[in-house]
Amino acid sequence: MNQYCNYLNFPHINMDLSVYKKNKRNQIRVSRDIMGVELNNILDKLNIGIQWVEVFYLGDNANHSIHCDGHELDNKAKLNYIIGGKDSIMSWYKPISEDKITKRTSSANTIYLGINTEDVIETYNTPMKEGFYLVNVGEFHNVWNKYEDRYCLSACLVDTEKNYRLNFNELQQRLKDYINE
């Protein structure tokens, strides 16, 4: 297990992407049901719930800006399901200087932190094949996509008993039996 990203042995989702392909937006919030009954049953047994799900689209030969989800650097996590995006790479970064960090607003009207490429040092990267990943989104990260359209279903996970957002370390512990190293 590492502190940035873990591939998970979860059942694949069969879904029709035609609705999202027609939609010209790069980020859209969708129903939690999109993740499927089988995955929800696994999460239920671990007292994990899905708070919300977004679909992110990235075209071929494109990248996301370097960003941190939310308004502070921390240990936030999301469950990402990758479709397409052959040979895409996800990278994580540390800022060279804290004063280079800016607050930005997404197309979905959420606040997040951003930073320019020249103001970071890469700390880790990994190729992203299709499937599920536990991803640390509380640190600066981005995705570089190469050859084909890439879709990412990105779910925020919560503790169903205490109703709080689970961080990366907590999710690594709860999902340890599903982590493929």
PDB file of C-alpha atoms in Angstrom:
ATOM      1  CA  MET A   1       0.000   0.000   0.000  1.00  0.00           C
ATOM      2  CA  ASN A   2       1.220   3.489  -0.726  1.00  0.00           C
ATOM      3  CA  GLN A   3       0.010   6.920   0.353  1.00  0.00           C
ATOM      4  CA  TYR A   4      -1.310   8.011  -3.051  1.00  0.00           C
ATOM      5  CA  CYS A   5      -3.227   5.299  -4.874  1.00  0.00           C
ATOM      6  CA  ASN A   6      -4.283   1.652  -4.540  1.00  0.00           C
ATOM      7  CA  TYR A   7      -5.883  -0.566  -7.193  1.00  0.00           C
ATOM      8  CA  LEU A   8      -8.937  -2.379  -5.798  1.00  0.00           C
ATOM      9  CA  ASN A   9     -10.277  -5.826  -6.682  1.00  0.00           C
ATOM     10  CA  PHE A  10     -13.900  -4.724  -7.035  1.00  0.00           C
ATOM     11  CA  PRO A  11     -16.423  -5.941  -9.607  1.00  0.00           C
ATOM     12  CA  HIS A  12     -16.420  -3.971 -12.850  1.00  0.00           C
ATOM     13  CA  ILE A  13     -19.390  -1.792 -13.731  1.00  0.00           C
ATOM     14  CA  ASN A  14     -21.260  -2.212 -17.010  1.00  0.00           C
ATOM     15  CA  MET A  15     -22.660   1.135 -18.032  1.00  0.00           C
ATOM     16  CA  ASP A  16     -23.792   3.071 -21.060  1.00  0.00           C
ATOM     17  CA  LEU A  17     -21.506   6.067 -21.564  1.00  0.00           C
ATOM     18  CA  SER A  18     -23.472   7.471 -24.509  1.00  0.00           C
ATOM     19  CA  VAL A  19     -25.281   9.993 -22.274  1.00  0.00           C
ATOM     20  CA  TYR A  20     -21.960  11.370 -21.040  1.00  0.00           C
ATOM     21  CA  LYS A  21     -20.377  11.345 -24.487  1.00  0.00           C
ATOM     22  CA  LYS A  22     -23.173  13.615 -25.765  1.00  0.00           C
ATOM     23  CA  ASN A  23     -22.778  15.937 -22.796  1.00  0.00           C
ATOM     24  CA  LYS A  24     -20.041  18.502 -23.494  1.00  0.00           C
ATOM     25  CA  ARG A  25     -19.235  19.053 -19.791  1.00  0.00           C
ATOM     26  CA  ASN A  26     -16.057  17.684 -18.222  1.00  0.00           C
ATOM     27  CA  GLN A  27     -17.635  17.241 -14.767  1.00  0.00           C
ATOM     28  CA  ILE A  28     -21.180  16.224 -13.885  1.00  0.00           C
ATOM     29  CA  ARG A  29     -22.762  14.975 -10.654  1.00  0.00           C
ATOM     30  CA  VAL A  30     -24.741  11.739 -11.047  1.00  0.00           C
ATOM     31  CA  SER A  31     -26.822   9.338  -8.948  1.00  0.00           C
ATOM     32  CA  ARG A  32     -25.025   7.087  -6.457  1.00  0.00           C
ATOM     33  CA  ASP A  33     -26.830   4.156  -8.070  1.00  0.00           C
ATOM     34  CA  ILE A  34     -24.415   4.352 -11.014  1.00  0.00           C
ATOM     35  CA  MET A  35     -21.845   2.435  -8.936  1.00  0.00           C
ATOM     36  CA  GLY A  36     -24.007  -0.717  -8.978  1.00  0.00           C
ATOM     37  CA  VAL A  37     -25.657  -3.030  -6.462  1.00  0.00           C
ATOM     38  CA  GLU A  38     -22.683  -5.404  -6.168  1.00  0.00           C
ATOM     39  CA  LEU A  39     -20.259  -2.643  -5.116  1.00  0.00           C
ATOM     40  CA  ASN A  40     -22.797  -1.091  -2.743  1.00  0.00           C
ATOM     41  CA  ASN A  41     -23.269  -4.474  -1.041  1.00  0.00           C
ATOM     42  CA  ILE A  42     -19.513  -4.758  -0.452  1.00  0.00           C
ATOM     43  CA  LEU A  43     -19.329  -1.223   0.945  1.00  0.00           C
ATOM     44  CA  ASP A  44     -22.388  -1.778   3.175  1.00  0.00           C
ATOM     45  CA  LYS A  45     -20.643  -4.713   4.885  1.00  0.00           C
ATOM     46  CA  LEU A  46     -17.731  -2.368   5.695  1.00  0.00           C
ATOM     47  CA  ASN A  47     -19.987   0.446   6.999  1.00  0.00           C
ATOM     48  CA  ILE A  48     -19.043   2.604   4.024  1.00  0.00           C
ATOM     49  CA  GLY A  49     -21.581   4.673   2.136  1.00  0.00           C
ATOM     50  CA  ILE A  50     -21.389   6.745  -1.020  1.00  0.00           C
ATOM     51  CA  GLN A  51     -22.129  10.411  -0.330  1.00  0.00           C
ATOM     52  CA  TRP A  52     -21.974  11.586  -3.959  1.00  0.00           C
ATOM     53  CA  VAL A  53     -20.618  10.553  -7.362  1.00  0.00           C
ATOM     54  CA  GLU A  54     -19.284  12.697 -10.192  1.00  0.00           C
ATOM     55  CA  VAL A  55     -18.305  11.700 -13.715  1.00  0.00           C
ATOM     56  CA  PHE A  56     -15.144  13.359 -15.032  1.00  0.00           C
ATOM     57  CA  TYR A  57     -14.336  13.271 -18.728  1.00  0.00           C
ATOM     58  CA  LEU A  58     -10.887  13.769 -20.233  1.00  0.00           C
ATOM     59  CA  GLY A  59     -10.353  13.554 -23.983  1.00  0.00           C
ATOM     60  CA  ASP A  60      -7.417  11.942 -25.723  1.00  0.00           C
ATOM     61  CA  ASN A  61      -4.075  13.761 -25.531  1.00  0.00           C
ATOM     62  CA  ALA A  62      -5.320  15.989 -22.681  1.00  0.00           C
ATOM     63  CA  ASN A  63      -4.645  16.600 -19.003  1.00  0.00           C
ATOM     64  CA  HIS A  64      -6.313  18.036 -15.922  1.00  0.00           C
ATOM     65  CA  SER A  65      -4.697  20.992 -14.204  1.00  0.00           C
ATOM     66  CA  ILE A  66      -2.731  20.224 -11.052  1.00  0.00           C
ATOM     67  CA  HIS A  67      -5.186  20.513  -8.195  1.00  0.00           C
ATOM     68  CA  CYS A  68      -6.238  19.342  -4.746  1.00  0.00           C
ATOM     69  CA  ASP A  69      -9.892  18.487  -4.127  1.00  0.00           C
ATOM     70  CA  GLY A  70     -11.302  20.858  -1.559  1.00  0.00           C
ATOM     71  CA  HIS A  71     -10.047  24.050   0.006  1.00  0.00           C
ATOM     72  CA  GLU A  72      -7.106  22.617   1.998  1.00  0.00           C
ATOM     73  CA  LEU A  73      -4.293  20.094   1.634  1.00  0.00           C
ATOM     74  CA  ASP A  74      -5.117  17.024   3.693  1.00  0.00           C
ATOM     75  CA  ASN A  75      -5.739  13.278   3.427  1.00  0.00           C
ATOM     76  CA  LYS A  76      -9.058  13.239   1.508  1.00  0.00           C
ATOM     77  CA  ALA A  77      -9.839  10.181  -0.564  1.00  0.00           C
ATOM     78  CA  LYS A  78     -12.194   9.145  -3.325  1.00  0.00           C
ATOM     79  CA  LEU A  79     -13.125   5.854  -4.887  1.00  0.00           C
ATOM     80  CA  ASN A  80     -12.477   6.221  -8.631  1.00  0.00           C
ATOM     81  CA  TYR A  81     -13.662   3.893 -11.372  1.00  0.00           C
ATOM     82  CA  ILE A  82     -11.718   4.386 -14.617  1.00  0.00           C
ATOM     83  CA  ILE A  83     -13.194   3.617 -18.041  1.00  0.00           C
ATOM     84  CA  GLY A  84     -11.009   4.047 -21.131  1.00  0.00           C
ATOM     85  CA  GLY A  85      -7.974   6.310 -21.039  1.00  0.00           C
ATOM     86  CA  LYS A  86      -5.483   3.670 -22.195  1.00  0.00           C
ATOM     87  CA  ASP A  87      -1.990   4.456 -20.825  1.00  0.00           C
ATOM     88  CA  SER A  88      -3.174   7.466 -18.818  1.00  0.00           C
ATOM     89  CA  ILE A  89      -0.914   8.490 -15.933  1.00  0.00           C
ATOM     90  CA  MET A  90      -1.962   9.936 -12.583  1.00  0.00           C
ATOM     91  CA  SER A  91       0.670  11.985 -10.748  1.00  0.00           C
ATOM     92  CA  TRP A  92       0.955  13.585  -7.303  1.00  0.00           C
ATOM     93  CA  TYR A  93       2.961  16.677  -6.368  1.00  0.00           C
ATOM     94  CA  LYS A  94       4.316  18.748  -3.497  1.00  0.00           C
ATOM     95  CA  PRO A  95       4.289  22.555  -3.801  1.00  0.00           C
ATOM     96  CA  ILE A  96       7.672  24.284  -3.951  1.00  0.00           C
ATOM     97  CA  SER A  97       6.185  27.220  -2.050  1.00  0.00           C
ATOM     98  CA  GLU A  98       2.859  27.501  -0.208  1.00  0.00           C
ATOM     99  CA  ASP A  99       2.360  31.057  -1.512  1.00  0.00           C
ATOM    100  CA  LYS A 100       1.932  29.711  -5.069  1.00  0.00           C
ATOM    101  CA  ILE A 101      -1.299  27.868  -4.122  1.00  0.00           C
ATOM    102  CA  THR A 102      -4.538  29.514  -5.287  1.00  0.00           C
ATOM    103  CA  LYS A 103      -8.210  28.900  -4.485  1.00  0.00           C
ATOM    104  CA  ARG A 104     -10.239  28.199  -7.607  1.00  0.00           C
ATOM    105  CA  THR A 105     -13.847  27.383  -8.477  1.00  0.00           C
ATOM    106  CA  SER A 106     -14.755  24.341 -10.574  1.00  0.00           C
ATOM    107  CA  SER A 107     -17.349  24.193 -13.337  1.00  0.00           C
ATOM    108  CA  ALA A 108     -19.571  22.458 -10.751  1.00  0.00           C
ATOM    109  CA  ASN A 109     -19.165  25.542  -8.524  1.00  0.00           C
ATOM    110  CA  THR A 110     -16.983  23.840  -5.893  1.00  0.00           C
ATOM    111  CA  ILE A 111     -13.883  25.373  -4.292  1.00  0.00           C
ATOM    112  CA  TYR A 112     -10.566  23.611  -4.819  1.00  0.00           C
ATOM    113  CA  LEU A 113      -6.844  24.407  -4.624  1.00  0.00           C
ATOM    114  CA  GLY A 114      -4.769  24.826  -7.742  1.00  0.00           C
ATOM    115  CA  ILE A 115      -1.116  25.384  -8.521  1.00  0.00           C
ATOM    116  CA  ASN A 116       0.931  25.862 -11.695  1.00  0.00           C
ATOM    117  CA  THR A 117       3.198  23.146 -13.121  1.00  0.00           C
ATOM    118  CA  GLU A 118       6.384  25.134 -12.515  1.00  0.00           C
ATOM    119  CA  ASP A 119       5.516  25.492  -8.803  1.00  0.00           C
ATOM    120  CA  VAL A 120       5.500  21.778  -7.877  1.00  0.00           C
ATOM    121  CA  ILE A 121       7.763  18.750  -7.618  1.00  0.00           C
ATOM    122  CA  GLU A 122       6.342  15.374  -8.681  1.00  0.00           C
ATOM    123  CA  THR A 123       6.386  12.862  -5.815  1.00  0.00           C
ATOM    124  CA  TYR A 124       4.644   9.833  -7.360  1.00  0.00           C
ATOM    125  CA  ASN A 125       2.960   8.641 -10.556  1.00  0.00           C
ATOM    126  CA  THR A 126       1.235   5.497 -11.722  1.00  0.00           C
ATOM    127  CA  PRO A 127      -0.379   4.212 -14.923  1.00  0.00           C
ATOM    128  CA  MET A 128      -4.155   3.946 -14.641  1.00  0.00           C
ATOM    129  CA  LYS A 129      -5.820   0.932 -16.224  1.00  0.00           C
ATOM    130  CA  GLU A 130      -9.569   0.407 -16.237  1.00  0.00           C
ATOM    131  CA  GLY A 131     -11.053  -0.490 -12.873  1.00  0.00           C
ATOM    132  CA  PHE A 132     -11.373   0.778  -9.309  1.00  0.00           C
ATOM    133  CA  TYR A 133      -8.822   2.809  -7.357  1.00  0.00           C
ATOM    134  CA  LEU A 134      -8.661   4.312  -3.900  1.00  0.00           C
ATOM    135  CA  VAL A 135      -7.116   7.709  -4.629  1.00  0.00           C
ATOM    136  CA  ASN A 136      -5.650  10.379  -2.341  1.00  0.00           C
ATOM    137  CA  VAL A 137      -7.244  13.593  -3.615  1.00  0.00           C
ATOM    138  CA  GLY A 138      -6.213  15.732  -0.635  1.00  0.00           C
ATOM    139  CA  GLU A 139      -2.760  16.256  -2.151  1.00  0.00           C
ATOM    140  CA  PHE A 140      -1.985  17.952  -5.448  1.00  0.00           C
ATOM    141  CA  HIS A 141      -2.570  15.597  -8.371  1.00  0.00           C
ATOM    142  CA  ASN A 142      -3.513  15.454 -12.036  1.00  0.00           C
ATOM    143  CA  VAL A 143      -4.105  13.011 -14.871  1.00  0.00           C
ATOM    144  CA  TRP A 144      -2.318  12.935 -18.222  1.00  0.00           C
ATOM    145  CA  ASN A 145      -4.357  11.117 -20.834  1.00  0.00           C
ATOM    146  CA  LYS A 146      -2.903   9.813 -24.087  1.00  0.00           C
ATOM    147  CA  TYR A 147      -4.796   7.809 -26.679  1.00  0.00           C
ATOM    148  CA  GLU A 148      -8.521   7.581 -26.008  1.00  0.00           C
ATOM    149  CA  ASP A 149     -11.355   9.211 -24.108  1.00  0.00           C
ATOM    150  CA  ARG A 150     -11.197   8.634 -20.356  1.00  0.00           C
ATOM    151  CA  TYR A 151     -14.128   8.608 -17.971  1.00  0.00           C
ATOM    152  CA  CYS A 152     -13.784   8.545 -14.203  1.00  0.00           C
ATOM    153  CA  LEU A 153     -16.652   7.876 -11.831  1.00  0.00           C
ATOM    154  CA  SER A 154     -15.453   9.509  -8.629  1.00  0.00           C
ATOM    155  CA  ALA A 155     -17.236   8.730  -5.340  1.00  0.00           C
ATOM    156  CA  CYS A 156     -16.930  10.431  -1.958  1.00  0.00           C
ATOM    157  CA  LEU A 157     -17.109   7.766   0.781  1.00  0.00           C
ATOM    158  CA  VAL A 158     -18.496   8.164   4.300  1.00  0.00           C
ATOM    159  CA  ASP A 159     -18.793   6.125   7.477  1.00  0.00           C
ATOM    160  CA  THR A 160     -22.437   5.007   7.572  1.00  0.00           C
ATOM    161  CA  GLU A 161     -22.622   4.793  11.372  1.00  0.00           C
ATOM    162  CA  LYS A 162     -21.059   8.151  12.283  1.00  0.00           C
ATOM    163  CA  ASN A 163     -21.795   9.963   8.977  1.00  0.00           C
ATOM    164  CA  TYR A 164     -18.361  11.519   8.394  1.00  0.00           C
ATOM    165  CA  ARG A 165     -16.125  11.519   5.330  1.00  0.00           C
ATOM    166  CA  LEU A 166     -13.509   8.769   5.488  1.00  0.00           C
ATOM    167  CA  ASN A 167      -9.926   9.778   4.753  1.00  0.00           C
ATOM    168  CA  PHE A 168      -7.353   7.873   2.725  1.00  0.00           C
ATOM    169  CA  ASN A 169      -5.742   6.049   5.686  1.00  0.00           C
ATOM    170  CA  GLU A 170      -9.103   4.969   7.120  1.00  0.00           C
ATOM    171  CA  LEU A 171     -10.226   3.671   3.745  1.00  0.00           C
ATOM    172  CA  GLN A 172      -6.957   1.771   3.222  1.00  0.00           C
ATOM    173  CA  GLN A 173      -7.629  -0.043   6.487  1.00  0.00           C
ATOM    174  CA  ARG A 174     -11.274  -0.812   5.750  1.00  0.00           C
ATOM    175  CA  LEU A 175     -10.565  -1.882   2.159  1.00  0.00           C
ATOM    176  CA  LYS A 176      -7.300  -3.762   2.824  1.00  0.00           C
ATOM    177  CA  ASP A 177      -8.775  -7.102   1.738  1.00  0.00           C
ATOM    178  CA  TYR A 178      -9.567  -5.614  -1.680  1.00  0.00           C
ATOM    179  CA  ILE A 179      -6.270  -3.781  -2.293  1.00  0.00           C
ATOM    180  CA  ASN A 180      -4.196  -5.368  -5.064  1.00  0.00           C
ATOM    181  CA  GLU A 181      -0.504  -4.699  -4.455  1.00  0.00           C
TER     182      GLU A 181
END
